[in-house]
Short mmCIF file of C-alpha atoms and ligand atoms in Angstrom, two decimals:
data_model
loop_
_atom_site.label_atom_id
_atom_site.label_comp_id
_atom_site.label_asym_id
_atom_site.label_seq_id
_atom_site.Cartn_x
_atom_site.Cartn_y
_atom_site.Cartn_z
CA MET A 1 -3.29 9.94 1.08
CA LEU A 2 -5.20 6.83 0.02
CA GLN A 3 -6.28 5.83 3.54
CA GLU A 4 -8.02 9.29 4.03
CA ILE A 5 -11.56 8.29 3.11
CA ALA A 6 -13.63 10.45 5.60
CA PRO A 7 -16.62 10.68 5.97
CA HIS A 8 -16.46 6.86 5.32
CA ILE A 9 -15.20 4.71 8.08
CA PHE A 10 -13.03 1.52 7.27
CA HIS A 11 -13.83 -1.43 9.53
CA ASN A 12 -11.25 -4.28 9.44
CA GLU A 13 -12.30 -6.31 12.56
CA PHE A 14 -12.65 -9.97 11.77
CA LYS A 15 -16.30 -11.16 11.33
CA ASN A 16 -18.18 -13.95 9.32
CA PRO A 17 -21.23 -12.34 8.13
CA SER A 18 -23.46 -13.57 5.31
CA PRO A 19 -23.35 -11.61 2.18
CA ARG A 20 -26.41 -9.28 1.62
CA ASP A 21 -27.43 -8.33 -2.02
CA THR A 22 -26.12 -4.75 -1.72
CA ASP A 23 -22.76 -5.84 -0.28
CA LEU A 24 -19.76 -5.59 -2.68
CA VAL A 25 -17.38 -8.09 -4.33
CA ALA A 26 -13.81 -7.78 -5.10
CA ALA A 27 -12.54 -10.13 -7.78
CA PHE A 28 -9.16 -9.87 -9.67
CA ASP A 29 -7.90 -11.26 -12.90
CA GLY A 30 -4.20 -11.11 -13.13
CA SER A 31 -3.14 -7.56 -12.58
CA SER A 32 -6.62 -6.24 -13.23
CA VAL A 33 -9.58 -5.79 -10.86
CA LEU A 34 -12.89 -6.57 -12.17
CA LEU A 35 -15.57 -3.66 -11.88
CA VAL A 36 -18.91 -2.72 -13.06
CA PRO A 37 -18.97 -0.72 -16.36
CA GLU A 38 -19.66 2.65 -14.48
CA GLY A 39 -16.78 1.83 -11.96
CA GLY A 40 -16.86 0.33 -8.61
CA PHE A 41 -17.00 -3.11 -7.13
CA PRO A 42 -20.00 -5.22 -8.38
CA PRO A 43 -22.70 -5.92 -5.90
CA VAL A 44 -23.33 -9.47 -4.40
CA ALA A 45 -26.62 -9.86 -6.18
CA GLU A 46 -25.04 -9.42 -9.60
CA ILE A 47 -22.30 -11.87 -8.83
CA LEU A 48 -24.80 -14.28 -7.71
CA THR A 49 -26.81 -13.97 -10.74
CA LEU A 50 -23.75 -14.57 -12.85
CA GLY A 51 -23.52 -18.18 -11.32
CA ALA A 52 -21.17 -17.54 -8.46
CA ALA A 53 -22.08 -19.43 -5.16
CA GLU A 54 -22.48 -17.67 -1.79
CA GLU A 55 -20.06 -20.01 -0.33
CA GLU A 56 -17.34 -18.75 -2.60
CA LEU A 57 -17.36 -15.26 -1.08
CA ILE A 58 -14.97 -14.49 1.56
CA TYR A 59 -15.63 -11.68 3.97
CA LEU A 60 -12.62 -9.09 3.81
CA PHE A 61 -13.85 -5.79 5.64
CA ALA A 62 -16.43 -3.13 5.74
CA VAL A 63 -16.65 0.43 4.54
CA ASP A 64 -19.42 2.07 6.61
CA GLU A 65 -22.21 -0.45 6.64
CA ILE A 66 -21.20 -2.05 3.24
CA CYS A 67 -19.25 -5.39 3.49
CA VAL A 68 -16.73 -6.25 0.94
CA PHE A 69 -16.30 -9.90 -0.14
CA LEU A 70 -13.50 -11.59 -2.23
CA LEU A 71 -14.55 -13.86 -4.96
CA GLU A 72 -11.08 -15.67 -5.21
CA ARG A 73 -11.61 -17.38 -8.66
CA PRO A 74 -13.99 -15.52 -10.85
CA SER A 75 -15.47 -17.72 -13.64
CA GLU A 76 -15.34 -16.87 -17.39
CA THR A 77 -19.06 -15.64 -17.12
CA VAL A 78 -18.14 -13.26 -14.35
CA LYS A 79 -15.13 -12.00 -16.18
CA ALA A 80 -16.99 -11.58 -19.30
CA ALA A 81 -19.71 -9.35 -17.55
CA LEU A 82 -17.22 -7.17 -15.69
CA ARG A 83 -14.59 -4.58 -16.95
CA PRO A 84 -11.05 -5.31 -16.01
CA ILE A 85 -9.09 -2.27 -15.06
CA PRO A 86 -5.49 -2.25 -13.96
CA THR A 87 -5.13 -2.22 -10.21
CA ALA A 88 -2.78 0.74 -10.31
CA ALA A 89 -6.01 2.81 -11.14
CA PHE A 90 -7.17 2.46 -7.42
CA ARG A 91 -4.79 5.31 -6.64
CA ILE A 92 -6.99 7.84 -8.28
CA MET A 93 -10.26 6.06 -8.21
CA GLU A 94 -13.68 7.46 -7.52
CA PRO A 95 -15.57 7.09 -5.30
CA ARG A 96 -12.76 7.86 -3.03
CA PHE A 97 -13.07 4.97 -0.54
CA MET A 98 -11.97 2.63 -3.40
CA ARG A 99 -8.58 4.13 -3.02
CA LEU A 100 -8.19 2.28 0.26
CA ALA A 101 -10.72 -0.54 -0.33
CA GLY A 102 -9.19 -1.48 -3.71
CA PRO A 103 -5.59 -2.07 -2.62
CA THR A 104 -6.49 -3.65 0.75
CA ALA A 105 -8.79 -6.11 -1.16
CA LEU A 106 -5.87 -6.82 -3.53
CA HIS A 107 -3.49 -7.31 -0.47
CA LEU A 108 -5.79 -9.84 1.23
CA ALA A 109 -6.51 -11.53 -2.08
CA ASN A 110 -2.81 -12.09 -2.81
CA TRP A 111 -2.25 -13.29 0.71
CA TYR A 112 -5.11 -15.85 0.43
CA ARG A 113 -3.74 -16.99 -2.95
CA ALA A 114 -0.26 -17.30 -1.71
CA ASN A 115 -1.32 -19.48 1.46
CA ARG A 116 -3.52 -22.34 0.22
CA PHE A 117 -0.78 -24.81 1.31
CA CYS A 118 1.06 -24.94 4.67
CA GLY A 119 4.79 -23.56 4.38
CA CYS A 120 5.67 -26.02 7.15
CA CYS A 121 4.32 -29.37 5.86
CA GLY A 122 2.78 -28.74 2.45
CA ALA A 123 -0.60 -30.00 3.55
CA PRO A 124 -3.70 -27.74 2.18
CA THR A 125 -4.82 -25.01 4.71
CA VAL A 126 -8.43 -23.88 5.53
CA ARG A 127 -9.67 -20.38 6.50
CA ASP A 128 -9.82 -20.17 10.40
CA GLY A 129 -13.44 -19.40 11.84
CA LYS A 130 -12.33 -17.14 14.66
CA GLU A 131 -9.66 -14.94 13.28
CA ARG A 132 -8.12 -13.84 9.85
CA ALA A 133 -5.68 -16.71 9.56
CA MET A 134 -5.16 -19.85 7.44
CA ARG A 135 -4.95 -23.00 9.49
CA CYS A 136 -2.95 -26.16 8.17
CA THR A 137 -5.24 -29.18 8.11
CA ALA A 138 -2.46 -31.59 8.91
CA CYS A 139 -0.02 -29.90 11.40
CA GLY A 140 -2.31 -26.98 12.68
CA ALA A 141 0.08 -24.24 11.74
CA LEU A 142 -1.55 -20.94 11.68
CA VAL A 143 -0.55 -18.16 9.03
CA TYR A 144 -1.72 -14.69 9.48
CA PRO A 145 -1.74 -12.03 7.06
CA ARG A 146 1.63 -10.80 5.90
CA ILE A 147 2.59 -7.06 6.00
CA ASN A 148 5.99 -5.93 4.99
CA PRO A 149 7.22 -2.83 6.88
CA ALA A 150 9.18 -0.30 4.96
CA VAL A 151 10.39 3.26 5.57
CA VAL A 152 10.21 6.35 3.59
CA VAL A 153 12.73 9.04 4.39
CA ALA A 154 12.44 12.78 3.64
CA LEU A 155 16.01 13.89 4.00
CA ARG A 156 16.55 17.72 4.51
CA ASN A 157 19.46 19.90 4.25
CA GLY A 158 18.19 23.39 5.18
CA ASN A 159 16.08 24.53 2.21
CA ARG A 160 16.95 21.45 0.17
CA LEU A 161 15.21 17.99 -0.08
CA LEU A 162 17.09 14.84 -1.31
CA LEU A 163 14.95 13.34 -4.17
CA ILE A 164 16.12 10.22 -6.14
CA ARG A 165 15.08 8.41 -9.29
CA TYR A 166 15.25 4.65 -9.58
CA SER A 167 17.10 2.97 -12.27
CA ASN A 168 14.62 0.41 -13.46
CA ARG A 169 11.25 0.54 -11.75
CA PRO A 170 7.67 1.36 -12.78
CA MET A 171 7.41 5.23 -12.59
CA ALA A 172 11.25 5.53 -12.77
CA ALA A 173 10.78 9.03 -14.27
CA GLN A 174 9.25 10.44 -11.23
CA TYR A 175 11.27 11.83 -8.26
CA ALA A 176 10.93 9.62 -5.13
CA LEU A 177 12.26 9.73 -1.64
CA ILE A 178 14.80 7.05 -0.33
CA ALA A 179 12.84 4.07 0.84
CA GLY A 180 13.64 0.35 1.73
CA PHE A 181 12.37 -2.66 3.82
CA THR A 182 12.95 -2.96 7.56
CA GLU A 183 15.28 -6.04 7.84
CA ILE A 184 14.75 -8.59 10.55
CA GLY A 185 16.52 -7.62 13.84
CA GLU A 186 16.38 -3.67 13.38
CA THR A 187 14.25 -0.77 14.52
CA MET A 188 12.75 1.53 11.87
CA GLU A 189 15.05 4.19 12.97
CA GLN A 190 18.11 1.85 12.22
CA THR A 191 16.28 1.22 8.75
CA VAL A 192 16.24 4.88 8.06
CA ARG A 193 19.93 5.25 8.80
CA ARG A 194 21.01 2.27 6.95
CA GLU A 195 18.92 2.91 3.78
CA VAL A 196 20.26 6.38 3.50
CA MET A 197 23.89 5.15 3.94
CA GLU A 198 23.33 2.33 1.46
CA GLU A 199 21.63 4.35 -1.23
CA VAL A 200 23.48 7.62 -1.07
CA GLY A 201 26.23 7.33 1.41
CA LEU A 202 25.09 10.01 3.90
CA HIS A 203 24.66 10.29 7.69
CA VAL A 204 21.50 11.66 9.14
CA LYS A 205 20.23 13.20 12.46
CA ASN A 206 16.88 14.19 13.94
CA VAL A 207 15.05 11.09 12.67
CA ARG A 208 11.45 11.82 13.39
CA TYR A 209 8.40 9.61 12.69
CA TYR A 210 5.75 11.61 10.59
CA ALA A 211 2.93 9.13 9.40
CA ASP A 212 2.31 5.77 8.03
CA GLN A 213 0.06 4.21 5.53
CA PRO A 214 -1.10 0.80 4.25
CA TRP A 215 0.10 0.07 0.79
CA GLY A 216 -1.72 -2.97 -0.35
CA PHE A 217 -0.61 -2.88 -3.91
CA VAL A 218 2.64 -4.78 -2.75
CA GLY A 219 1.63 -5.69 0.72
CA ASN A 220 3.67 -3.11 2.43
CA GLN A 221 3.24 -0.69 5.30
CA MET A 222 4.91 2.41 4.44
CA VAL A 223 6.38 4.48 7.51
CA GLY A 224 7.44 8.01 6.64
CA PHE A 225 10.24 9.73 8.66
CA TRP A 226 11.83 13.21 8.45
CA ALA A 227 15.53 13.34 8.86
CA ASP A 228 18.14 15.96 8.61
CA LEU A 229 21.63 15.65 6.84
CA ASP A 230 24.50 15.02 9.33
CA GLY A 231 27.69 16.54 7.82
CA ASP A 232 28.68 16.52 4.18
CA GLY A 233 25.86 16.39 1.67
CA THR A 234 28.15 14.87 -1.11
CA VAL A 235 26.15 11.94 -2.64
CA THR A 236 27.83 8.54 -3.37
CA LEU A 237 25.24 6.94 -5.37
CA ASP A 238 24.30 3.22 -5.31
CA THR A 239 24.04 2.79 -9.01
CA SER A 240 22.63 -0.77 -8.88
CA GLU A 241 19.39 0.85 -7.58
CA LEU A 242 19.36 4.52 -8.36
CA LYS A 243 20.19 6.58 -11.55
CA GLU A 244 20.05 9.88 -9.66
CA ALA A 245 20.01 11.61 -6.34
CA VAL A 246 19.60 15.40 -6.27
CA TRP A 247 19.27 18.03 -3.47
CA LEU A 248 16.37 20.35 -4.86
CA ARG A 249 15.50 23.67 -3.25
CA ARG A 250 11.66 23.94 -2.32
CA GLU A 251 11.00 26.09 -5.45
CA GLU A 252 12.74 23.59 -7.73
CA ILE A 253 10.58 20.56 -6.69
CA PRO A 254 7.72 19.73 -9.21
CA GLU A 255 4.15 19.93 -7.66
CA VAL A 256 2.12 16.90 -7.22
CA HIS A 257 -1.72 17.14 -7.24
CA ASP A 258 -3.67 15.03 -4.84
CA PRO A 259 -0.77 12.65 -3.88
CA ALA A 260 -2.01 9.13 -2.84
CA ASP A 261 1.30 8.10 -1.27
CA LEU A 262 3.59 9.14 1.65
CA THR A 263 6.46 10.00 -0.73
CA HIS A 264 4.55 12.57 -2.56
CA THR A 265 2.59 13.81 0.38
CA MET A 266 5.81 14.48 2.20
CA THR A 267 7.59 16.04 -0.81
CA GLU A 268 4.63 18.35 -1.33
CA LEU A 269 4.67 19.38 2.37
CA PHE A 270 8.41 20.31 1.98
CA ARG A 271 7.85 22.25 -1.25
CA LEU A 272 5.17 24.34 0.34
CA GLY A 273 7.41 24.99 3.51
CA LYS A 274 4.92 22.99 5.79
CA ASP A 275 7.36 20.24 6.96
CA PRO A 276 7.33 19.83 10.60
CA ARG A 277 10.48 21.03 12.36
ZN1 ZN B 301 1.27 -27.91 8.01
#
């Protein structure tokens, strides 16, 4: 999965280091990330040579000893010198640590961009010096990074797994697992039961946490659960969201190579008969 970057180590504790020449800079332009021609984030030295000021660089996190900074508003000069690549490419990017560093930088960039003004009083915000938060310059309100919790459910019925296809989403052609956001006021186990009932009209039992992963592309924390069918397996499809839901036997499930996400990791485990019981 994309967070598996060993032997590299991801450090996200808050610091305020000064950028060094060999540190890296994440810069985005629309739905693209700006990379050096051979791939990878550009080094600080190159960004400064292109006219960016050191004060514009916001510390995000580090991978091993290399700090990654955000350049929120890259100039036309910076854009012209770098190569725009769709951020979706982070999923398969080399070196491998970019699969985590890329979406995490994107998550933080989107959060900084969306919180330039206070949601309580409308005044401008500034970055807090002690923790990762935006502080309102008028009312003092603090805004912390937002992470949306969502569940992924691998629903089993003996030797079969329930796979769905969405009606109108990117990658709608691919099989997926039932997934949905945790609503305010419910536990994640309740989210699992509610989403399965809403999307396919089935009851579940033996709901077990499996693993979770940051999914910075859209600011989510994806939490994966195994569950077993309870009762009748006849699907009642929510056609507003789904176009298909099928019970597939292990040998019928298409193989996924090197899956970045929980959905495909769990599906692959089931296909190979390695799902935990
Ligand atoms: Zn305010």
